[in-house]
Tab-separated table of C-alpha atoms in Angstrom:
chain	number	residue	atom	x	y	z
A	90	MET	CA	-4.099	-7.919	-15.875
A	91	SER	CA	-6.574	-10.044	-17.793
A	92	LYS	CA	-4.663	-10.357	-21.064
A	93	GLN	CA	-1.134	-10.869	-22.293
A	94	TRP	CA	-0.239	-8.753	-25.301
A	95	ASN	CA	2.207	-9.544	-28.090
A	96	VAL	CA	4.514	-6.612	-28.788
A	97	GLY	CA	6.873	-5.794	-31.646
A	98	VAL	CA	9.705	-3.268	-31.669
A	99	ILE	CA	10.790	-1.075	-34.585
A	100	GLY	CA	14.293	0.329	-34.105
A	101	CYS	CA	17.144	-1.807	-32.788
A	102	GLY	CA	19.575	0.894	-31.717
A	103	HIS	CA	21.056	2.105	-28.436
A	104	ILE	CA	17.884	2.093	-26.277
A	105	PHE	CA	16.563	-1.261	-27.564
A	106	ASP	CA	18.519	-3.259	-24.993
A	107	ALA	CA	16.839	-1.558	-22.034
A	108	TYR	CA	13.331	-2.126	-23.399
A	109	ALA	CA	14.054	-5.762	-24.322
A	110	ARG	CA	15.630	-6.669	-21.006
A	111	LEU	CA	13.114	-4.788	-18.893
A	112	SER	CA	10.158	-6.399	-20.691
A	113	LYS	CA	10.752	-9.370	-18.384
A	114	VAL	CA	9.684	-7.186	-15.445
A	115	PHE	CA	6.136	-6.744	-16.735
A	116	ALA	CA	3.401	-9.381	-16.573
A	117	PRO	CA	1.182	-8.282	-19.501
A	118	ILE	CA	3.668	-8.015	-22.382
A	119	ARG	CA	5.593	-10.504	-24.481
A	120	LEU	CA	8.112	-9.256	-27.047
A	121	VAL	CA	7.845	-11.391	-30.166
A	122	ALA	CA	9.523	-9.532	-33.067
A	123	CYS	CA	11.882	-6.698	-33.965
A	124	ALA	CA	12.631	-4.676	-37.087
A	125	ASP	CA	15.174	-2.116	-38.209
A	126	ILE	CA	16.107	-0.318	-41.415
A	127	ASP	CA	19.405	-2.194	-40.992
A	128	MET	CA	18.387	-5.851	-41.294
A	129	ALA	CA	21.671	-6.991	-39.796
A	130	ALA	CA	20.876	-5.012	-36.633
A	131	ALA	CA	17.431	-6.614	-36.423
A	132	GLN	CA	18.914	-10.075	-36.892
A	133	ARG	CA	21.526	-9.434	-34.219
A	134	ARG	CA	18.906	-8.288	-31.707
A	135	GLY	CA	16.557	-11.089	-32.691
A	136	ALA	CA	19.210	-13.695	-32.030
A	137	GLU	CA	20.157	-12.037	-28.736
A	138	TYR	CA	16.617	-11.984	-27.350
A	139	GLY	CA	14.884	-14.850	-29.175
A	140	LEU	CA	12.743	-12.569	-31.356
A	141	ASP	CA	11.663	-12.842	-34.970
A	142	ALA	CA	13.819	-10.433	-37.005
A	143	LEU	CA	11.634	-8.880	-39.709
A	144	SER	CA	11.351	-5.950	-42.056
A	145	MET	CA	9.147	-3.144	-40.758
A	146	GLU	CA	6.494	-4.056	-43.317
A	147	ALA	CA	6.483	-7.707	-42.292
A	148	LEU	CA	6.298	-6.853	-38.601
A	149	LEU	CA	3.334	-4.536	-39.140
A	150	ALA	CA	1.596	-7.223	-41.209
A	151	ARG	CA	1.752	-9.749	-38.363
A	152	ALA	CA	-1.817	-10.345	-37.185
A	153	ASP	CA	-0.669	-11.653	-33.796
A	154	ILE	CA	1.097	-8.405	-32.812
A	155	ASP	CA	-1.148	-6.124	-30.755
A	156	ALA	CA	1.142	-3.159	-30.127
A	157	VAL	CA	4.429	-1.802	-31.447
A	158	ILE	CA	7.157	0.198	-29.705
A	159	ASN	CA	8.737	2.870	-31.913
A	160	LEU	CA	12.438	3.245	-31.060
A	161	THR	CA	13.535	4.892	-34.306
A	162	ASN	CA	15.375	8.222	-34.490
A	163	PRO	CA	13.271	11.289	-33.529
A	164	ALA	CA	13.004	12.503	-37.124
A	165	SER	CA	11.261	9.222	-38.005
A	166	HIS	CA	8.924	9.051	-34.998
A	167	ALA	CA	5.880	10.596	-36.673
A	168	ALA	CA	6.096	8.547	-39.882
A	169	VAL	CA	6.721	5.228	-38.123
A	170	THR	CA	4.032	5.800	-35.481
A	171	GLY	CA	1.619	6.672	-38.289
A	172	ALA	CA	2.469	3.399	-40.029
A	173	ILE	CA	1.897	1.462	-36.789
A	174	LEU	CA	-1.552	3.006	-36.388
A	175	ALA	CA	-2.352	2.414	-40.070
A	176	ALA	CA	-1.604	-1.279	-39.478
A	177	GLY	CA	-4.294	-1.359	-36.781
A	178	LYS	CA	-1.959	-1.623	-33.795
A	179	HIS	CA	-1.578	0.408	-30.624
A	180	ALA	CA	1.553	2.579	-30.764
A	181	TYR	CA	4.047	3.517	-28.085
A	182	SER	CA	6.829	5.884	-29.137
A	183	GLU	CA	10.098	6.923	-27.611
A	184	LYS	CA	10.231	10.679	-26.967
A	185	PRO	CA	9.432	13.046	-28.476
A	186	LEU	CA	6.073	12.128	-30.036
A	187	ALA	CA	7.002	14.124	-33.161
A	188	LEU	CA	9.146	17.104	-34.098
A	189	SER	CA	6.226	19.386	-34.965
A	190	LEU	CA	2.805	20.054	-33.473
A	191	GLU	CA	1.241	19.469	-36.882
A	192	ASP	CA	2.589	15.919	-36.973
A	193	ALA	CA	1.641	15.298	-33.341
A	194	ASN	CA	-1.919	16.485	-33.927
A	195	ALA	CA	-2.192	14.327	-37.058
A	196	LEU	CA	-1.139	11.242	-35.083
A	197	LEU	CA	-3.700	11.936	-32.359
A	198	ALA	CA	-6.430	12.346	-34.967
A	199	GLN	CA	-5.362	9.152	-36.749
A	200	ALA	CA	-5.400	7.134	-33.515
A	201	ASP	CA	-8.794	8.514	-32.517
A	202	LYS	CA	-10.315	7.725	-35.909
A	203	ALA	CA	-8.954	4.167	-35.802
A	204	GLY	CA	-10.060	3.552	-32.222
A	205	LEU	CA	-6.465	2.897	-31.163
A	206	LEU	CA	-4.330	4.184	-28.320
A	207	ILE	CA	-1.116	6.104	-28.723
A	208	GLY	CA	1.403	6.623	-25.934
A	209	CYS	CA	4.831	8.145	-25.619
A	210	ALA	CA	7.866	8.111	-23.374
A	211	PRO	CA	9.060	9.238	-20.990
A	212	ASP	CA	7.189	7.077	-18.504
A	213	THR	CA	9.606	7.752	-15.642
A	214	PHE	CA	6.974	9.916	-13.917
A	215	LEU	CA	5.078	6.664	-13.269
A	216	GLY	CA	7.949	5.352	-11.127
A	217	GLY	CA	7.898	5.030	-7.356
A	218	ALA	CA	9.770	8.262	-6.609
A	219	HIS	CA	7.711	10.554	-8.814
A	220	GLN	CA	4.425	8.966	-7.796
A	221	MET	CA	5.358	9.522	-4.151
A	222	ALA	CA	6.091	13.175	-4.980
A	223	ARG	CA	2.655	13.356	-6.583
A	224	ARG	CA	1.002	11.884	-3.478
A	225	LEU	CA	2.778	14.355	-1.187
A	226	ILE	CA	1.562	17.260	-3.330
A	227	ASP	CA	-1.986	15.901	-3.631
A	228	GLU	CA	-2.165	15.376	0.133
A	229	GLY	CA	-1.335	19.046	0.683
A	230	ARG	CA	2.016	18.408	2.395
A	231	ILE	CA	3.771	21.076	0.325
A	232	GLY	CA	0.911	23.596	0.323
A	233	THR	CA	0.398	25.740	-2.749
A	234	ILE	CA	3.488	25.445	-4.964
A	235	LYS	CA	4.591	28.903	-6.041
A	236	SER	CA	8.087	28.444	-7.493
A	237	GLY	CA	10.822	25.957	-8.197
A	238	SER	CA	13.628	24.891	-10.476
A	239	ALA	CA	14.634	22.019	-12.721
A	240	HIS	CA	18.215	21.518	-13.905
A	241	PHE	CA	19.909	19.183	-16.376
A	242	MET	CA	23.568	20.078	-16.920
A	243	ASN	CA	26.525	18.132	-18.297
A	244	HIS	CA	29.151	18.433	-21.011
A	245	GLY	CA	27.426	16.469	-23.743
A	246	MET	CA	27.910	12.896	-24.860
A	247	GLU	CA	30.790	12.887	-27.339
A	248	ASP	CA	33.032	11.224	-24.748
A	249	TRP	CA	30.742	8.181	-24.330
A	250	HIS	CA	28.223	7.930	-27.191
A	251	PRO	CA	29.561	6.268	-30.376
A	252	ASN	CA	27.383	8.482	-32.611
A	253	PRO	CA	26.698	11.817	-30.857
A	254	SER	CA	26.126	13.894	-34.006
A	255	PRO	CA	22.271	13.714	-34.034
A	256	TYR	CA	22.137	15.169	-30.512
A	257	TYR	CA	23.704	18.400	-31.753
A	258	GLN	CA	21.373	19.023	-34.683
A	259	VAL	CA	18.000	20.734	-35.143
A	260	GLY	CA	15.326	18.489	-33.665
A	261	ALA	CA	17.515	17.488	-30.753
A	262	GLY	CA	19.791	19.467	-28.447
A	263	PRO	CA	19.201	19.280	-24.697
A	264	VAL	CA	15.691	20.781	-24.893
A	265	LEU	CA	14.193	18.032	-27.064
A	266	ASP	CA	16.543	15.261	-25.892
A	267	MET	CA	16.438	15.628	-22.083
A	268	GLY	CA	13.646	18.166	-21.737
A	269	PRO	CA	10.838	15.594	-22.075
A	270	TYR	CA	11.866	13.911	-18.797
A	271	TYR	CA	11.791	17.136	-16.809
A	272	ILE	CA	8.707	18.684	-18.383
A	273	SER	CA	6.729	15.436	-18.111
A	274	ALA	CA	7.624	15.180	-14.429
A	275	LEU	CA	6.595	18.791	-13.824
A	276	VAL	CA	3.282	18.534	-15.710
A	277	ASN	CA	2.455	15.342	-13.793
A	278	LEU	CA	3.097	17.194	-10.509
A	279	LEU	CA	1.819	20.700	-11.290
A	280	GLY	CA	-0.527	20.416	-14.270
A	281	PRO	CA	-0.418	22.199	-17.635
A	282	VAL	CA	1.866	25.071	-18.615
A	283	LYS	CA	0.330	28.402	-19.647
A	284	ARG	CA	3.276	30.249	-21.218
A	285	VAL	CA	7.080	30.185	-21.473
A	286	VAL	CA	9.958	32.558	-22.066
A	287	ALA	CA	13.540	31.508	-22.784
A	288	LEU	CA	17.043	32.406	-23.904
A	289	ALA	CA	19.461	30.009	-25.591
A	290	SER	CA	23.086	29.816	-26.697
A	291	LYS	CA	25.832	27.409	-27.695
A	292	PHE	CA	29.362	27.412	-26.344
A	293	PHE	CA	31.047	25.541	-29.197
A	294	GLU	CA	30.544	25.462	-32.966
A	295	GLU	CA	31.946	21.939	-33.214
A	296	ARG	CA	32.696	18.954	-30.957
A	297	GLU	CA	35.353	16.253	-31.238
A	298	VAL	CA	34.146	12.677	-30.706
A	299	THR	CA	36.397	10.970	-28.156
A	300	ALA	CA	34.172	7.923	-27.489
A	301	ALA	CA	35.490	4.595	-28.747
A	302	GLY	CA	34.068	3.499	-32.088
A	303	PRO	CA	34.152	4.294	-35.783
A	304	ASN	CA	33.524	8.022	-35.215
A	305	GLN	CA	36.341	8.520	-32.715
A	306	GLY	CA	38.448	11.550	-33.668
A	307	THR	CA	35.838	12.997	-36.023
A	308	VAL	CA	34.358	16.464	-35.580
A	309	VAL	CA	30.634	17.147	-35.145
A	310	LYS	CA	29.240	20.461	-36.356
A	311	VAL	CA	26.835	21.913	-33.776
A	312	GLY	CA	23.614	22.995	-35.481
A	313	THR	CA	21.372	23.831	-32.527
A	314	PRO	CA	21.611	25.690	-29.188
A	315	THR	CA	23.194	23.580	-26.464
A	316	THR	CA	22.255	25.704	-23.434
A	317	SER	CA	18.752	26.969	-22.665
A	318	GLN	CA	17.349	28.964	-19.746
A	319	ALA	CA	13.550	29.067	-19.539
A	320	LEU	CA	10.850	30.283	-17.192
A	321	LEU	CA	7.624	28.284	-17.196
A	322	GLU	CA	4.339	29.725	-15.982
A	323	PHE	CA	1.889	26.968	-15.058
A	324	ALA	CA	-1.886	27.365	-15.154
A	325	SER	CA	-1.779	26.771	-11.390
A	326	GLY	CA	0.283	29.947	-10.975
A	327	ALA	CA	3.567	28.155	-10.213
A	328	GLN	CA	6.686	29.630	-11.828
A	329	ILE	CA	9.528	27.188	-12.542
A	330	HIS	CA	13.032	27.960	-13.790
A	331	PHE	CA	14.093	25.260	-16.270
A	332	SER	CA	17.753	25.031	-17.308
A	333	VAL	CA	19.310	22.478	-19.669
A	334	SER	CA	22.846	22.388	-21.032
A	335	TYR	CA	25.426	20.264	-22.841
A	336	ASP	CA	28.078	22.918	-22.107
A	337	ASN	CA	28.763	22.697	-18.370
A	338	TRP	CA	31.970	21.270	-16.925
A	339	GLY	CA	30.283	20.811	-13.557
A	340	HIS	CA	27.558	22.287	-11.351
A	341	GLY	CA	26.288	22.380	-7.784
A	342	HIS	CA	22.622	21.617	-8.403
A	343	SER	CA	22.368	18.401	-6.380
A	344	ASN	CA	18.567	18.366	-6.633
A	345	PRO	CA	17.367	17.915	-10.233
A	346	ILE	CA	13.924	19.329	-9.338
A	347	GLU	CA	13.001	21.624	-6.425
A	348	LEU	CA	9.431	22.726	-5.695
A	349	HIS	CA	8.703	25.433	-3.132
A	350	GLY	CA	5.261	25.737	-1.565
A	351	THR	CA	3.484	27.646	1.168
A	352	LYS	CA	3.998	24.782	3.657
A	353	ALA	CA	7.244	23.114	2.576
A	354	SER	CA	9.878	22.616	-0.095
A	355	LEU	CA	10.107	19.303	-1.953
A	356	MET	CA	13.327	17.932	-3.466
A	357	VAL	CA	12.507	15.503	-6.305
A	358	PRO	CA	15.058	13.022	-7.722
A	359	ASP	CA	16.282	12.670	-11.310
A	360	PRO	CA	13.268	12.405	-13.684
A	361	ASN	CA	15.373	10.319	-16.082
A	362	PHE	CA	14.857	7.416	-13.663
A	363	PHE	CA	12.042	5.803	-11.692
A	364	GLY	CA	13.493	5.657	-8.185
A	365	GLY	CA	15.503	7.822	-5.845
A	366	GLN	CA	15.192	9.733	-2.609
A	367	LEU	CA	12.772	12.551	-1.843
A	368	GLN	CA	13.278	15.245	0.768
A	369	ILE	CA	10.724	17.531	2.400
A	370	ILE	CA	11.964	20.650	4.194
A	371	ASP	CA	9.424	22.452	6.375
A	372	ALA	CA	9.193	24.375	9.632
A	373	ALA	CA	9.959	21.202	11.587
A	374	GLY	CA	13.150	20.460	9.667
A	375	SER	CA	14.192	18.020	6.933
A	376	HIS	CA	12.481	14.681	6.260
A	377	VAL	CA	13.810	12.079	3.823
A	378	SER	CA	11.614	9.481	2.115
A	379	THR	CA	12.801	6.467	0.121
A	380	VAL	CA	10.747	4.364	-2.278
A	381	GLU	CA	12.671	1.076	-2.312
A	382	ASP	CA	9.603	-0.864	-1.177
A	383	THR	CA	7.362	0.331	-4.032
A	384	ALA	CA	6.671	-1.749	-7.133
A	385	PHE	CA	8.656	0.509	-9.468
A	386	GLY	CA	10.915	2.459	-7.135
A	387	ARG	CA	13.605	-0.051	-6.281
A	388	GLN	CA	17.099	0.754	-7.563
A	389	ASN	CA	17.532	-2.159	-9.976
A	390	TRP	CA	19.951	-1.105	-12.740
A	391	THR	CA	23.730	-0.839	-12.179
A	392	TRP	CA	25.747	1.188	-14.679
A	393	PRO	CA	29.363	0.221	-15.533
A	394	SER	CA	30.382	3.204	-13.372
A	395	GLY	CA	28.825	1.457	-10.371
A	396	ASN	CA	25.967	3.977	-10.099
A	397	VAL	CA	22.652	2.235	-9.325
A	398	VAL	CA	19.327	3.670	-10.538
A	399	GLY	CA	15.699	2.681	-10.873
A	400	ASN	CA	14.984	1.704	-14.480
A	401	TYR	CA	11.579	0.388	-15.585
A	402	ARG	CA	11.303	1.653	-19.163
A	403	GLY	CA	8.212	0.144	-20.743
A	404	LEU	CA	5.928	0.858	-17.782
A	405	GLY	CA	4.090	3.427	-19.904
A	406	LEU	CA	3.381	0.776	-22.565
A	407	VAL	CA	2.042	-1.621	-19.932
A	408	ASP	CA	-0.250	1.098	-18.602
A	409	LEU	CA	-1.380	1.841	-22.179
A	410	LEU	CA	-2.316	-1.786	-22.780
A	411	ASP	CA	-4.164	-1.907	-19.455
A	412	ALA	CA	-5.988	1.232	-20.610
A	413	ALA	CA	-6.929	-0.496	-23.872
A	414	ASP	CA	-8.252	-3.448	-21.856
A	415	LYS	CA	-10.315	-1.232	-19.565
A	416	GLY	CA	-11.452	1.503	-21.974
A	417	ARG	CA	-9.617	4.414	-20.356
A	418	GLN	CA	-6.904	6.877	-21.365
A	419	PRO	CA	-3.296	5.831	-20.726
A	420	ARG	CA	-1.295	7.948	-18.309
A	421	ALA	CA	1.654	8.501	-20.692
A	422	SER	CA	-0.837	9.328	-23.424
A	423	GLY	CA	-0.460	11.009	-26.761
A	424	LEU	CA	-2.410	13.998	-25.423
A	425	PHE	CA	0.025	14.330	-22.524
A	426	ALA	CA	3.027	13.972	-24.876
A	427	ARG	CA	1.578	16.563	-27.281
A	428	HIS	CA	1.307	19.123	-24.457
A	429	VAL	CA	4.883	18.377	-23.372
A	430	LEU	CA	6.047	18.755	-26.980
A	431	GLU	CA	4.297	22.114	-27.335
A	432	ILE	CA	6.067	23.354	-24.190
A	433	LEU	CA	9.466	22.235	-25.507
A	434	LEU	CA	8.896	23.746	-28.942
A	435	GLY	CA	7.628	26.884	-27.212
A	436	ILE	CA	10.928	27.165	-25.309
A	437	ILE	CA	12.879	26.870	-28.562
A	438	ARG	CA	10.592	29.367	-30.301
A	439	SER	CA	10.771	31.839	-27.418
A	440	ALA	CA	14.565	31.855	-27.534
A	441	ASP	CA	14.515	32.320	-31.326
A	442	GLU	CA	11.956	35.134	-31.252
A	443	ARG	CA	12.965	36.743	-27.925
A	444	ARG	CA	9.415	36.862	-26.560
A	445	PHE	CA	6.882	35.076	-24.360
A	446	VAL	CA	5.139	32.171	-26.106
A	447	ASP	CA	1.642	31.100	-25.065
A	448	ILE	CA	0.966	27.360	-24.823
A	449	VAL	CA	-2.319	26.731	-26.625
A	450	SER	CA	-3.008	23.148	-25.594
A	451	THR	CA	-3.888	22.006	-22.118
A	452	VAL	CA	-4.101	18.599	-20.477
A	453	GLU	CA	-5.370	17.034	-17.287
A	454	ARG	CA	-2.762	15.680	-14.922
A	455	PRO	CA	-2.586	11.896	-15.434
A	456	ALA	CA	-4.369	9.842	-12.804
A	457	PRO	CA	-1.959	8.769	-10.058
A	458	LEU	CA	-0.640	5.224	-10.411
A	459	ALA	CA	-1.795	3.607	-7.183
A	460	GLU	CA	0.583	1.072	-5.706
A	461	ILE	CA	-2.062	-1.660	-5.936
A	462	ASP	CA	-2.285	-1.094	-9.708
A	463	ALA	CA	1.483	-0.886	-10.111
A	464	ALA	CA	1.821	-4.232	-8.336
A	465	ARG	CA	-0.593	-5.797	-10.859
A	466	PHE	CA	1.710	-4.818	-13.712
A	467	LYS	CA	4.770	-6.530	-12.261
A	468	ALA	CA	5.583	-10.125	-13.166
A	469	ALA	CA	5.713	-12.502	-10.207
A	470	ASP	CA	9.169	-13.677	-11.284
A	471	ALA	CA	10.429	-10.238	-12.348
A	472	PRO	CA	14.250	-9.919	-12.266
A	473	LEU	CA	15.373	-7.847	-9.296
A	474	ALA	CA	18.600	-6.462	-10.724
A	475	PHE	CA	20.262	-5.700	-14.040
A	476	ALA	CA	23.812	-4.825	-15.046
A	477	GLY	CA	23.494	-1.909	-17.430
């Protein structure tokens, strides 16, 4: 990487800590400033990580900041990303890119006109596990993929998240909250989606917050479906069942993603993370592959529960800045995120209207992230482990 880039962050909430801590993993970026609508939150984060705590306007006015990460709430993503681009800086947003296709298209047009790059999480598909899955598919090990499934199922977050209410409102729910991880992983592996059909429901009209904090004991009104069953038809011909829910007490789907081809079946690990174990099942039996020796596949992040995962959030930003340096499109690009968003909104629309919904946009699969390039992104003194 020929340049080090100064980066600011707007939004100092729950996910900020992961981005700030993991920035030390990457050679090309240096966090220098943070901002939040709550100045006290910005000052607290600034003191914690040695960053300048600023208003959003002051951060965007800083001439030495090259790119800005947008970690605001989803309803603010489009407006804040637009302001970042208007300030002449590359923008990288948490998912989703926007809450409407109109806003997403406007952001893409704005970035193109300004000669800037726009990227969007999730970037987990760039991790060691999902890139290995991509290589296995591209090498023909699985054959032609005809069918598969993707499952995210739990009982919501009111027992652990101090402010779960936004997750149960229009613009969120499991489709727009967790769906981006699964759909991004699938589009990276299989290519663009052609059409979708879905049904949706909710089990409960309200939820009681049991997590510790100021909202404990309060009741959240549920304003959006919390279970969705969808069938995705890919342009390749693959048909994938996609199920997401905040209503399940438990399930037996041990493989978050399964892909079934003419030569083999491929079990893909959790797309919310960068590492994990892959399994190929073919005529010769079962073969397990691990990715611990890849640049961004090592299990490096230990949760309080003791569960260890691969966490390298910010990799998509690093790839975007490398793309800016080399005059190419980033892998976790705005175009990619717009297609993912259209699929997710299509699932919601299909369930509302009880019909198939065609996906108008298309997108090329992102270029694979070769291990030699991934190694370039990693700092020589990158921390090996984090306590989440």
